[in-house]
Coordinates of C-alpha atoms in Angstrom, one line a residue:
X184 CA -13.5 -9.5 -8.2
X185 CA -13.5 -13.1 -9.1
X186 CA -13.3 -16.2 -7.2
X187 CA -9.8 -16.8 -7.8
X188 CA -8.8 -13.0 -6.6
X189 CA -11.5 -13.5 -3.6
X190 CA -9.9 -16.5 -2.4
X191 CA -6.3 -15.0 -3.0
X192 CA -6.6 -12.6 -0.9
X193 CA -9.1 -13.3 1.5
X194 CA -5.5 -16.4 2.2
X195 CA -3.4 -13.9 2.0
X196 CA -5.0 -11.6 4.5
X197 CA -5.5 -14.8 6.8
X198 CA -1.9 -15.4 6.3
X199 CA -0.2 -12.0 7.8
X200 CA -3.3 -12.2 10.5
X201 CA -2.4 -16.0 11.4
X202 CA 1.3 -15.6 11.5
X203 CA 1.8 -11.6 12.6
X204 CA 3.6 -12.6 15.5
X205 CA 6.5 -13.7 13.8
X206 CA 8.2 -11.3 14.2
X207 CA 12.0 -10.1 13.7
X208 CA 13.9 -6.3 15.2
X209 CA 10.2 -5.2 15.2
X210 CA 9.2 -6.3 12.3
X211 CA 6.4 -8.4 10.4
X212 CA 8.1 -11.3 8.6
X213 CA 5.4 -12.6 6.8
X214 CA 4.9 -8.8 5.5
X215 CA 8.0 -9.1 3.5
X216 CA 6.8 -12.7 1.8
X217 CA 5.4 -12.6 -1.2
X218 CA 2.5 -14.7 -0.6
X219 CA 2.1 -16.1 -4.3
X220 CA 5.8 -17.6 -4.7
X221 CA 4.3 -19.6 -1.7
X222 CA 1.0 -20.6 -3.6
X223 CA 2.7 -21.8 -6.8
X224 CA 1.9 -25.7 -6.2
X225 CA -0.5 -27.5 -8.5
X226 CA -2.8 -28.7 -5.5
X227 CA -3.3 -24.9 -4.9
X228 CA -4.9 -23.9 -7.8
X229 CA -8.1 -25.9 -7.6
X230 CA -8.5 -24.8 -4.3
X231 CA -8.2 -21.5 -4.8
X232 CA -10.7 -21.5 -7.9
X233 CA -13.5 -23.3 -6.0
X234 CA -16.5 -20.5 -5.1
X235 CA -16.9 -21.5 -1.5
X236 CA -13.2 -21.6 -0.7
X237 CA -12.7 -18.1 1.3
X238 CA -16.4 -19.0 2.9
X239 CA -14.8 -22.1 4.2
X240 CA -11.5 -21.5 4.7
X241 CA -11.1 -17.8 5.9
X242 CA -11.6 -15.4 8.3
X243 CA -10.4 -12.3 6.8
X244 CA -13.0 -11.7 3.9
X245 CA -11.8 -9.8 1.0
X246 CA -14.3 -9.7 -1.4
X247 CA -14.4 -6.3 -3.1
X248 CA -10.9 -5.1 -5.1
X249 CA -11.3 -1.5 -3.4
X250 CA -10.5 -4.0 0.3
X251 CA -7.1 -5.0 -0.7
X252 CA -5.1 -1.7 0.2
X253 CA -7.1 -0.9 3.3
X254 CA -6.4 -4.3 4.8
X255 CA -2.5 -4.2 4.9
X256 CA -2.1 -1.0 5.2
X257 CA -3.1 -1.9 9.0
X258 CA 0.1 -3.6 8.8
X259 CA 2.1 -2.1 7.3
X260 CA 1.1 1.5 8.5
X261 CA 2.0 3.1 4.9
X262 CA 0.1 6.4 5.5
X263 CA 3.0 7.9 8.6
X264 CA 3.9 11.5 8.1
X265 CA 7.3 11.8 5.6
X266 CA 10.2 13.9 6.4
X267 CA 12.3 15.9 4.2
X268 CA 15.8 15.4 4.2
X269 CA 18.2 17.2 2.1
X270 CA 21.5 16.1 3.2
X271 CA 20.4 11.9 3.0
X272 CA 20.9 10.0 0.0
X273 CA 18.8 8.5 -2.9
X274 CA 18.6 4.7 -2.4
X275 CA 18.3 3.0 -5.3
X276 CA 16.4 -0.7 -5.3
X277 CA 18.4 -2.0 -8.9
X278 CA 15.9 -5.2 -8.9
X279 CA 13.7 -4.1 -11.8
X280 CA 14.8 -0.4 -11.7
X281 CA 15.7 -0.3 -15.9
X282 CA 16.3 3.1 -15.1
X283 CA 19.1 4.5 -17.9
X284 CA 22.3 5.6 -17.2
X285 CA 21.2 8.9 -18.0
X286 CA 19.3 9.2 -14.5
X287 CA 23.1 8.9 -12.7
X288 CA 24.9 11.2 -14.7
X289 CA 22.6 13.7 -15.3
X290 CA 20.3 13.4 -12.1
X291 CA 21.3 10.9 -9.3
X292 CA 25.1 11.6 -9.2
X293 CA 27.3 8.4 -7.8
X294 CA 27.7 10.8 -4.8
X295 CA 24.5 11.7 -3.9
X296 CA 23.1 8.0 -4.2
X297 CA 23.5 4.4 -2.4
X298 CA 22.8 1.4 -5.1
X299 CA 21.3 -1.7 -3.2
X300 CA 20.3 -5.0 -4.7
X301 CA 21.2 -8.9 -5.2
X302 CA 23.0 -9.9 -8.2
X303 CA 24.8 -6.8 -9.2
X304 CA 28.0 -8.0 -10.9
X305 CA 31.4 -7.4 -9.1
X306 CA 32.8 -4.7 -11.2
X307 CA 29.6 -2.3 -9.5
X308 CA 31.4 -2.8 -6.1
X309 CA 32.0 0.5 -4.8
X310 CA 31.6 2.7 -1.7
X311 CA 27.8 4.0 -3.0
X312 CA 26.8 -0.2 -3.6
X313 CA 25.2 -1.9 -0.4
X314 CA 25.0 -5.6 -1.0
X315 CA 22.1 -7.6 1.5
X316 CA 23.0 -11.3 0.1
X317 CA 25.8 -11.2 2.8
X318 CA 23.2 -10.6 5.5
X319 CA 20.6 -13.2 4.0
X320 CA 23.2 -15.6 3.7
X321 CA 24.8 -14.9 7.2
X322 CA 22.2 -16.0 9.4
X323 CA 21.1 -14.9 12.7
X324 CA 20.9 -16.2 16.1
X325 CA 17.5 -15.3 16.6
X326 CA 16.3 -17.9 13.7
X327 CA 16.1 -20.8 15.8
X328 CA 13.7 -19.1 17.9
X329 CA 11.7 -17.3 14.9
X330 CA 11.7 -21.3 13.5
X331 CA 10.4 -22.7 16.5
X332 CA 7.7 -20.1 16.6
X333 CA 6.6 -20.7 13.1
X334 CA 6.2 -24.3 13.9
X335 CA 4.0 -23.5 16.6
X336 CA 1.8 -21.6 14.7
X337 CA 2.0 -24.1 11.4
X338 CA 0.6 -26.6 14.0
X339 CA -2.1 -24.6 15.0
X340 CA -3.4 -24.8 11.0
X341 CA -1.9 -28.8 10.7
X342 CA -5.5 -29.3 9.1
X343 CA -5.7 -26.3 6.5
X344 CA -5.7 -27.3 3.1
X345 CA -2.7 -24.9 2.3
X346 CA -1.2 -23.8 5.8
X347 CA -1.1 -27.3 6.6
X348 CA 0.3 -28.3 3.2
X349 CA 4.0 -29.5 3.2
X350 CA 5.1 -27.2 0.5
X351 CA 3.9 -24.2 2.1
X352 CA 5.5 -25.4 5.0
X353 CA 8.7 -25.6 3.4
X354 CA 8.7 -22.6 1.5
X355 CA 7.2 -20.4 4.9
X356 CA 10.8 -21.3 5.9
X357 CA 12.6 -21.0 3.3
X358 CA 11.3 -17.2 2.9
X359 CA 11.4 -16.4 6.5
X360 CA 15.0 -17.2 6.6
X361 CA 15.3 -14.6 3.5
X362 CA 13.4 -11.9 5.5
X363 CA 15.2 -11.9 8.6
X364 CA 18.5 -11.5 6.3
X365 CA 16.3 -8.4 4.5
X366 CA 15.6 -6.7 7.8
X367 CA 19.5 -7.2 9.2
X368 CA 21.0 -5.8 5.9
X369 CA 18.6 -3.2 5.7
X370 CA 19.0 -2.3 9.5
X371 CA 22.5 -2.0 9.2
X372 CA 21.9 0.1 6.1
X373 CA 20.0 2.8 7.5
X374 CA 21.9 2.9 10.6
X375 CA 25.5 3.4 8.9
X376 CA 23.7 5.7 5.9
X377 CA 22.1 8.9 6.6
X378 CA 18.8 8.5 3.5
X379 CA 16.7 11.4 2.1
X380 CA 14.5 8.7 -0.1
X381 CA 14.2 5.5 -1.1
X382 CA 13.3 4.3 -5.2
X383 CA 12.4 1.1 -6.0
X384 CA 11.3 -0.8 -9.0
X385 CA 9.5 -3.3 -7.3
X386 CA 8.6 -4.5 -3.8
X387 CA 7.6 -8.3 -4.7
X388 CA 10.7 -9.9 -3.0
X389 CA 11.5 -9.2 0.9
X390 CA 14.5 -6.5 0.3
X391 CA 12.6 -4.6 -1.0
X392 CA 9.9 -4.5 1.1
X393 CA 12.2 -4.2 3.7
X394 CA 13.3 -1.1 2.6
X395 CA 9.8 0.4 2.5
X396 CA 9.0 -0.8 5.8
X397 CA 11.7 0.1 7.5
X398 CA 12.1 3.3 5.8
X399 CA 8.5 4.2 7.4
X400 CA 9.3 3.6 10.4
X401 CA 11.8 6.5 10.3
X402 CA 9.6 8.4 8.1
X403 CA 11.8 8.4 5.1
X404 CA 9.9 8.5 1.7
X405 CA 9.9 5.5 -0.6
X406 CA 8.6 5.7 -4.1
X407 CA 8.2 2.1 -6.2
X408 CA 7.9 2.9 -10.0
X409 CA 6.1 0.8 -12.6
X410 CA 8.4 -1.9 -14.3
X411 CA 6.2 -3.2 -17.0
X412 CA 2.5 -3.8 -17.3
X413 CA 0.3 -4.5 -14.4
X414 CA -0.1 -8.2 -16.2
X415 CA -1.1 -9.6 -13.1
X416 CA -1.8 -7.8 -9.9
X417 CA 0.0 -10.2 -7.4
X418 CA 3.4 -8.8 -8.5
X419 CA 1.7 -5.0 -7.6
X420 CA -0.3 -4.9 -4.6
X421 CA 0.0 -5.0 -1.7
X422 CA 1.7 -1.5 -1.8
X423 CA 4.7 -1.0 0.5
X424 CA 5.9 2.3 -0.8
X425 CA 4.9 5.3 0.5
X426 CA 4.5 6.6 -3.3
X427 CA 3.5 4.9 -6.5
X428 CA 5.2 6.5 -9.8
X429 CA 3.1 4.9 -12.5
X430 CA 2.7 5.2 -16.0
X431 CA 0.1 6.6 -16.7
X432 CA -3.9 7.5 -15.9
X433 CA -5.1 4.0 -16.1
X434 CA -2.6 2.6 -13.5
X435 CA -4.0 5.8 -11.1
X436 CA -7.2 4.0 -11.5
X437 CA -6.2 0.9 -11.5
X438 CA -4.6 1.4 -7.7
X439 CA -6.9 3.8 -6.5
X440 CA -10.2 0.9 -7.3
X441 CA -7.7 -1.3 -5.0
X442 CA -8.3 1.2 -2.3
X443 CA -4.9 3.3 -2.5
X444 CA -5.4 7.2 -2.3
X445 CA -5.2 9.1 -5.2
X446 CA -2.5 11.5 -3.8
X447 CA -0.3 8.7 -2.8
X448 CA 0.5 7.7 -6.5
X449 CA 2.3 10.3 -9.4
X450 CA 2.1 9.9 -13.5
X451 CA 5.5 10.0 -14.5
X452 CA 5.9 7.6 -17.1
X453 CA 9.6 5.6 -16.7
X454 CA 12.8 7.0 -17.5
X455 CA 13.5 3.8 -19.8
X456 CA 10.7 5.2 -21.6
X457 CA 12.5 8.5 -22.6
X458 CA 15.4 6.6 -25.1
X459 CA 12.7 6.6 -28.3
X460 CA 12.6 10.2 -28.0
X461 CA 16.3 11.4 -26.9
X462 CA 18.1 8.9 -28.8
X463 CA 18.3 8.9 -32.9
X464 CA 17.6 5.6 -34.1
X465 CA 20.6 5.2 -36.4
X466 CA 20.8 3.5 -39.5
X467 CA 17.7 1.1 -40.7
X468 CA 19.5 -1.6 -42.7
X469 CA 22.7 -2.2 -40.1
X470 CA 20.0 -2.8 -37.5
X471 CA 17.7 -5.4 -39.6
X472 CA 19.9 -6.4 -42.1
X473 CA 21.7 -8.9 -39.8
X474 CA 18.4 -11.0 -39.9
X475 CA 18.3 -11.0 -43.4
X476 CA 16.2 -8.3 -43.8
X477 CA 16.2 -6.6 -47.2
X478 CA 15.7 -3.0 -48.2
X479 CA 12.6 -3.6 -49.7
X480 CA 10.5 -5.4 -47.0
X481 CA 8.4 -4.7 -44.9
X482 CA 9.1 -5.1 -40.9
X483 CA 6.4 -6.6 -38.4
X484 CA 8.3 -6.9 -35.0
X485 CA 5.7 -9.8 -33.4
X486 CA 6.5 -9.6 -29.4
X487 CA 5.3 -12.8 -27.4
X488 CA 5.5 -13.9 -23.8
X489 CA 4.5 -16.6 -21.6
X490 CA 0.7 -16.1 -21.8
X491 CA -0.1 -16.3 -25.4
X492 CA -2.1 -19.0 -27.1
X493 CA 0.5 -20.4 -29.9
X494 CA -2.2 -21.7 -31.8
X495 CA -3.4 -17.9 -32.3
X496 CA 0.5 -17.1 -32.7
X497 CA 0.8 -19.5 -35.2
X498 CA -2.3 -19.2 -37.0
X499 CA -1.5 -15.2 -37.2
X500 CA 2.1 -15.6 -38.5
X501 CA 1.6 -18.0 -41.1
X502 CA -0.8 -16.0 -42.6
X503 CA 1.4 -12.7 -42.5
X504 CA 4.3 -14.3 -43.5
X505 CA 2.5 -15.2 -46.7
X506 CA 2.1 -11.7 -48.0
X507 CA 5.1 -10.8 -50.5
X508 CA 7.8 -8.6 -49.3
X509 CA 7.3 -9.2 -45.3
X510 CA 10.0 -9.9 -43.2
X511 CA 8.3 -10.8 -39.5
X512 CA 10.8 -10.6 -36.7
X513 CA 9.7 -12.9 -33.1
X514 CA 10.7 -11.2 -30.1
X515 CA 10.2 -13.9 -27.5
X516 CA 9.8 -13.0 -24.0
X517 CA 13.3 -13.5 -21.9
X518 CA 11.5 -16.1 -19.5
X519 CA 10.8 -18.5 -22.6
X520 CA 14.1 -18.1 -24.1
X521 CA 15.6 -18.9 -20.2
X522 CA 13.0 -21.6 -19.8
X523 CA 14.1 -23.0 -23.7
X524 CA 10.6 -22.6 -24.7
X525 CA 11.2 -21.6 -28.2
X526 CA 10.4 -24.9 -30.5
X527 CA 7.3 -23.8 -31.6
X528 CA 9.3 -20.2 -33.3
X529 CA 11.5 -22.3 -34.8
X530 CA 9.5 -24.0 -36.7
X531 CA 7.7 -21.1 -38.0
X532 CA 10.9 -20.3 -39.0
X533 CA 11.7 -23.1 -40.6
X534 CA 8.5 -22.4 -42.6
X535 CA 9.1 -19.1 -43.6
X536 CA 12.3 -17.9 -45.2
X537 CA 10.9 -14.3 -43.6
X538 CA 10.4 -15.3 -40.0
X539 CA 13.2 -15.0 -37.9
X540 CA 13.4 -15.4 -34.2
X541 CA 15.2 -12.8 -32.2
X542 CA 16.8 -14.9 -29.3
X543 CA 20.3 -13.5 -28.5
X544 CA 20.2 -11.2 -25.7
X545 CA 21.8 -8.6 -27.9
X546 CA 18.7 -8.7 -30.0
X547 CA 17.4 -5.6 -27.9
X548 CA 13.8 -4.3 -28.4
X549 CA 14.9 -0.7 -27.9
X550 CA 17.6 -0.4 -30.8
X551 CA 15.2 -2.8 -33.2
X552 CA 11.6 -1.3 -32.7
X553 CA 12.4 2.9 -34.7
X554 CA 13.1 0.8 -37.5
X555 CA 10.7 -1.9 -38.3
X556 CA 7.0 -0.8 -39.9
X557 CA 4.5 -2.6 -37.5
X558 CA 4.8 -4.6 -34.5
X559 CA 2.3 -6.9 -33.1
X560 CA 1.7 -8.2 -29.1
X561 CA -0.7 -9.4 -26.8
X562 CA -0.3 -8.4 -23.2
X563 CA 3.4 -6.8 -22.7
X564 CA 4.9 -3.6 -22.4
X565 CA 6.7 -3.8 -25.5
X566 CA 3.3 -2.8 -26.8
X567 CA 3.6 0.3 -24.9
X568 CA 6.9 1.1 -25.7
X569 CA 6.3 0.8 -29.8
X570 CA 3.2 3.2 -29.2
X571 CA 5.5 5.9 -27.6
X572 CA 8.2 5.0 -30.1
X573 CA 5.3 6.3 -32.8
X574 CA 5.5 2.4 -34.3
X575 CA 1.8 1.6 -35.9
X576 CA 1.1 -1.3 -33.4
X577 CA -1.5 -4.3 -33.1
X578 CA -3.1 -6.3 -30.6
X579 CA -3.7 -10.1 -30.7
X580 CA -5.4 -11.0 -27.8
X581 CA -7.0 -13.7 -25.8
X582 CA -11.2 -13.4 -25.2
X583 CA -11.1 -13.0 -21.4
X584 CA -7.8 -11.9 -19.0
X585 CA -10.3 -12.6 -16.1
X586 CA -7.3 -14.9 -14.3
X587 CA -5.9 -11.5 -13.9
X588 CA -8.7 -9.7 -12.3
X589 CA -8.5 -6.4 -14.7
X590 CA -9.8 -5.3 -18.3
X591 CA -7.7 -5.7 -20.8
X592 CA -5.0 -2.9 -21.0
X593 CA -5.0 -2.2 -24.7
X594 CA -8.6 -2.5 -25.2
X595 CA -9.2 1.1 -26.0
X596 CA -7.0 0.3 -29.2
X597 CA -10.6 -0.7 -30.5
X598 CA -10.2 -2.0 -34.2
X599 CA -6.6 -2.7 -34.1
X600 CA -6.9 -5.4 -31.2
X601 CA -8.6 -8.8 -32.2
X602 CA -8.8 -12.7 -31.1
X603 CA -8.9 -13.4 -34.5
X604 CA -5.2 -14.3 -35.9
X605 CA -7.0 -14.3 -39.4
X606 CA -9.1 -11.0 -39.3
X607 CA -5.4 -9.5 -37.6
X608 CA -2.8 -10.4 -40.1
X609 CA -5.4 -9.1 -42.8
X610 CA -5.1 -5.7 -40.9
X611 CA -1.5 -5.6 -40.6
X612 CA -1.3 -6.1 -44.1
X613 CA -3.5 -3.1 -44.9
X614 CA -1.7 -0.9 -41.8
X615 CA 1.6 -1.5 -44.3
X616 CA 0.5 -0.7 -47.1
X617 CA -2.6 1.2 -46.7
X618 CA -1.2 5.2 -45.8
X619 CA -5.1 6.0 -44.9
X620 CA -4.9 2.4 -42.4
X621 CA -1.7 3.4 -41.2
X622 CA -2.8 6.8 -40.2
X623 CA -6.0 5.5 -37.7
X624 CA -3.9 3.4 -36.3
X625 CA -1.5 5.9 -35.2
X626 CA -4.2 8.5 -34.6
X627 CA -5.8 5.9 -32.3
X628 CA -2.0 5.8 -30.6
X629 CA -2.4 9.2 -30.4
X630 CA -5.5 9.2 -28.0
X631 CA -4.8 5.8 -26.5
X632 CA -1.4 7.5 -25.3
X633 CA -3.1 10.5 -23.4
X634 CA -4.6 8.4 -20.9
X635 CA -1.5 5.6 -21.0
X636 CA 1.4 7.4 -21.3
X637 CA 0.8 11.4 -21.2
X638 CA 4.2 12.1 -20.4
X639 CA 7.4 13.5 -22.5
X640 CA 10.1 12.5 -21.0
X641 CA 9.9 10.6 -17.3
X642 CA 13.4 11.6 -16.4
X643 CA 12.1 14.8 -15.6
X644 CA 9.2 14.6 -14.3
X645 CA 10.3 11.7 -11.8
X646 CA 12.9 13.5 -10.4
X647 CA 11.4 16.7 -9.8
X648 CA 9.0 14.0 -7.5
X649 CA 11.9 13.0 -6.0
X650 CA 13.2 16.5 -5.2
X651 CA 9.8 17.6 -4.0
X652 CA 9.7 14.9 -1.5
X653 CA 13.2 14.9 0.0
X654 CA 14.1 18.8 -0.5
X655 CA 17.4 17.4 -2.4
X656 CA 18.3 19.7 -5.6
X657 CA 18.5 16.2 -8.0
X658 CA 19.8 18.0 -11.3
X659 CA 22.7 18.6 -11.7
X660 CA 24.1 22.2 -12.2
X661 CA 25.7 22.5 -15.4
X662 CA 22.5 22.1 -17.6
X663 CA 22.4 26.0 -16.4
X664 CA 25.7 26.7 -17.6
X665 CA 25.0 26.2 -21.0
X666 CA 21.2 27.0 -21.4
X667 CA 20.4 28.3 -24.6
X668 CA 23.8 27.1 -26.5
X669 CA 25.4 24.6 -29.0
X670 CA 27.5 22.2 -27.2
X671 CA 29.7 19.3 -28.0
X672 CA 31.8 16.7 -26.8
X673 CA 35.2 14.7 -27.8
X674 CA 32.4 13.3 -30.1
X675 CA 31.4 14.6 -33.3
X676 CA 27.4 14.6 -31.8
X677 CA 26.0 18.6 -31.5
X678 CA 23.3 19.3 -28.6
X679 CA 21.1 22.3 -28.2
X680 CA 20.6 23.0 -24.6
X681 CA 17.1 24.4 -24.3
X682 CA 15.5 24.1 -20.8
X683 CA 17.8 22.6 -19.0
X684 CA 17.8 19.6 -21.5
X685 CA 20.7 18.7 -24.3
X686 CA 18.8 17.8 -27.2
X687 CA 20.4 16.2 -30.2
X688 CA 20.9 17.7 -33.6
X689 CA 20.9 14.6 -35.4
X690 CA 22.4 15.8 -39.0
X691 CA 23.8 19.0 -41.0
X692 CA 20.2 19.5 -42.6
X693 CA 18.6 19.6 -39.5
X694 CA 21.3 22.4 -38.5
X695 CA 20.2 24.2 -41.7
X696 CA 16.3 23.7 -40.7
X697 CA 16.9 25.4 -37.2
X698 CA 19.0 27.9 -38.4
X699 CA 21.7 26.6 -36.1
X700 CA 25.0 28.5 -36.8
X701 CA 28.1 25.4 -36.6
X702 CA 30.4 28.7 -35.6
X703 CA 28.4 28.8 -32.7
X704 CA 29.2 25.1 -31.0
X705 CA 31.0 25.1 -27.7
X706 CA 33.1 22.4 -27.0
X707 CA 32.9 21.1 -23.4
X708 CA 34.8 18.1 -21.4
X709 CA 32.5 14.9 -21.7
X710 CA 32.6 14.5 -18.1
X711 CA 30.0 18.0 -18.3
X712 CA 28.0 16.7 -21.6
X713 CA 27.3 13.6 -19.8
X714 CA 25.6 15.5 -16.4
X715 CA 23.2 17.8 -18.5
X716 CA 19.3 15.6 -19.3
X717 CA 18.7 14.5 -22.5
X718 CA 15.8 15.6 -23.9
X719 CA 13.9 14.9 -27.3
X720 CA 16.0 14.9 -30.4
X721 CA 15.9 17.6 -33.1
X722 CA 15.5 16.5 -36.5

């Protein structure tokens, strides 16, 4: 662990210690902060990166990464015993979820589930949606007592460096007033809901914490899956769940060095994940061809986000967009097209006839990456999701990811990763154009995958977690109905149900090849199609 990480959260343990006692219906407020949207001012950062800092400043020493679980679970008191309970619902946490709408008509019927989260739009309102803004917003007459408490304990640290600092003073608030909203909305929740289990897709903002907390205390089972790439561990740990559901064997290790027990966290993979494999990825040139993409080229999909070094972006794309007959396609990250920080993909565009920069939210990752020839990233999940999509992909990486306290997560992509923008676009050119190049690089996809992502499709796996640790029967009952037949809808798509997945038969010739008889197709009512899995498409 680095200095950085030692002083993080050596503060952050001081912090729940210092200010434990404030404390609302039970419950430890600053639990359900998340201690890093406090720490983001500039006079922070030096602090928190000079050596003697935690020596100095702490009390709570966290200097090994295998201390960080072990501390707060003391707090939070994760490891209760669960129950099982059949007849509850399935709460779904929506912030950072991405789960398809496959999970709720196949799995998770409306019935059977409660949807909670801010911001869902207005046309989601419905008996099975629990909003908590109303609650946050609302107030509570127990805040000017919680306030008043906080001020007595901010002047007890009035001459800490960052407890003592204004804008952690104004932001303690600030987030205290949002978690005594979380623990009203989600009291009122459980006590007007009976819950078999709650799923999350992330517990860095106070609802949702709040519902793992408080779902403990009544021994209800929460499970938090993995919404991206562990790019930086403060949006991870602590863990408030009671389960983990992660991608793959590397985020297993990755927890369990950060002290949380191995049987506390499942591989599934994510259920956004399964779409490359159930879904047919249509036709090439009506996907590309609105960014002027021509029959002949070839694709490089290069996926950025906030991290990167444009120099190294810049130096990479010039050079690839100089080869004849590539057409390179910039997927910025959504934070930099929200923040407007898109100047310097412009002008590569401006450049290069063949660069275009993919900006409109429409321009979705998912439709765009079965048809493009090679993508490129640095430290995102779209890297992950080309790999399982069976996409050749590259790696153009910094020299050290030490701010993040973990190795670099494509590493074991050996050859194909680099620093060198030069050395890189050289190697893209040969993985187009080279069959014997393009073949390593997706036998290395191959292996790196068996330790990343060794799962088929998430949908399944996940919810046979879920049943196994609520006693609910999650699937729903018509796969069974049809198993073993050709079915169809109102739509002219066939489906071969074959173990209790609908997979698609995505043309005559592949009927021919299966020796699928078209006599033989069963038409159903869509309302059925829609409730029976998907599973991998049959070609």
């Amino acid at each position: 662990m680095n200095a950085h990480y030692r002083n993080y959260w050596s503060l952050h343990a001081d912090f729940v210690h210092n200010f434990s006692t404030l404390r609302h219906k039970g419950f430890s407020l600053p639990l359900l902060i998340t201690f890093h949207r406090l720490m983001r001012h500039p006079d922070f950062k030096p602090l928190l990166e000079h050596p003697d800092f935690a020596a100095q400043y702490t009390r709570n020493s966290i200097v090994r990464n295998e201390q960080v679980q072990p501390y707060f679970d003391k707090y939070i008191k994760r490891n209760v015993p669960l129950k099982r309970n059949k007849n509850g619902k399935i709460v779904l946490f929506i912030t950072l979820l991405r789960f398809p709408a496959s999970i709720g008509g196949a799995y998770l019927s409306p019935e059977n589930t409660l949807v909670v989260g801010p911001g869902m739009p207005v046309e989601k309102d419905g008996p099975n949606v629990i909003r908590i803004e109303p609650f946050v917003n609302k107030g509570d007459p127990e805040w000017p007592a919680i306030k008043a408490k906080a001020l007595q304990l901010l002047e007890r640290h009035k001459h800490h460096p960052i407890f003592g600092h204004p804008h952690f003073r104004e932001k303690l608030f600030e987030y205290l007033k949002q978690a005594v909203g979380a623990v009203n909305g989600i009291t009122w929740l459980f006590e007007h809901h009976r819950v078999a289990a709650v799923v999350l897709g992330a517990t860095n903002e106070p609802i949702g914490r709040a519902l793992s907390i408080m779902a403990h205390r009544r021994r209800i089972p929460s499970i938090a899956t993995q919404h991206g790439l562990i790019g930086n561990e403060w949006g991870f740990l602590p863990v408030f769940a009671s389960r983990l559901a992660v991608h793959g064997y590397d985020e297993q290790q990755f927890y369990m060095d950060r002290g949380v027990p191995k049987h506390q966290i499942y591989v599934t993979g994510h259920p956004r994940f399964d779409t490359f494999r159930t879904t047919p990825p249509g036709d090439r040139q009506s996907v590309l061809g609105k960014y002027g993409v021509k029959p002949e080229h070839k694709v490089v999909l290069a996926v950025t986000n906030q991290i990167r070094d444009m120099k190294v972006w810049s130096a990479y794309i010039h050079r690839l967009a100089k080869y004849p007959n590539v057409a390179v396609l910039i997927k910025p990250h959504r934070n930099e097209v929200v923040y407007n920080k898109l100047d310097d993909y412009y002008l590569l565009a401006k450049a290069h006839p063949n660069v275009k920069v993919l900006a409109d939210p429409s321009d979705q990752i998912k439709r765009i990456l079965p048809h493009v020839d090679a993508a490129v990233t640095e430290l995102s999940t779209a890297g992950l999701e080309a790999m399982v999509c069976g996409v050749p992909t590259l790696f153009l990486r910094k020299p050290s990811y030490e701010d993040i306290n973990h190795n670099y997560y494509y590493e074991k992509m050996d050859e194909f990763v680099s620093t060198d923008p030069e050395y890189l676009a050289k190697l893209t050119w040969a993985v187009l154009m080279q069959q014997t190049v393009r073949q390593q690089n997706l036998d290395k996809i191959k292996a790196f995958l068996t330790h990343a992502y060794p799962v088929e499709l998430s949908g399944e796996v996940l919810t046979r977690v879920i049943s196994r640790m609520t006693g609910k029967i999650i699937r729903r009952p018509v796969a069974r109905k049809y198993e073993g037949m050709l079915v169809k809808g109102l739509k002219p798509e066939i489906f071969y149900v074959r173990g209790l997945v609908k997979r698609h038969v995505i043309s005559p010739k592949a009927m021919l090849k299966h020796g699928f008889d078209s006599k033989r197709v069963v038409r159903i009512t869509d309302e059925e199609l829609a409730q029976i899995p998907p599973g991998s498409f049959i070609s």
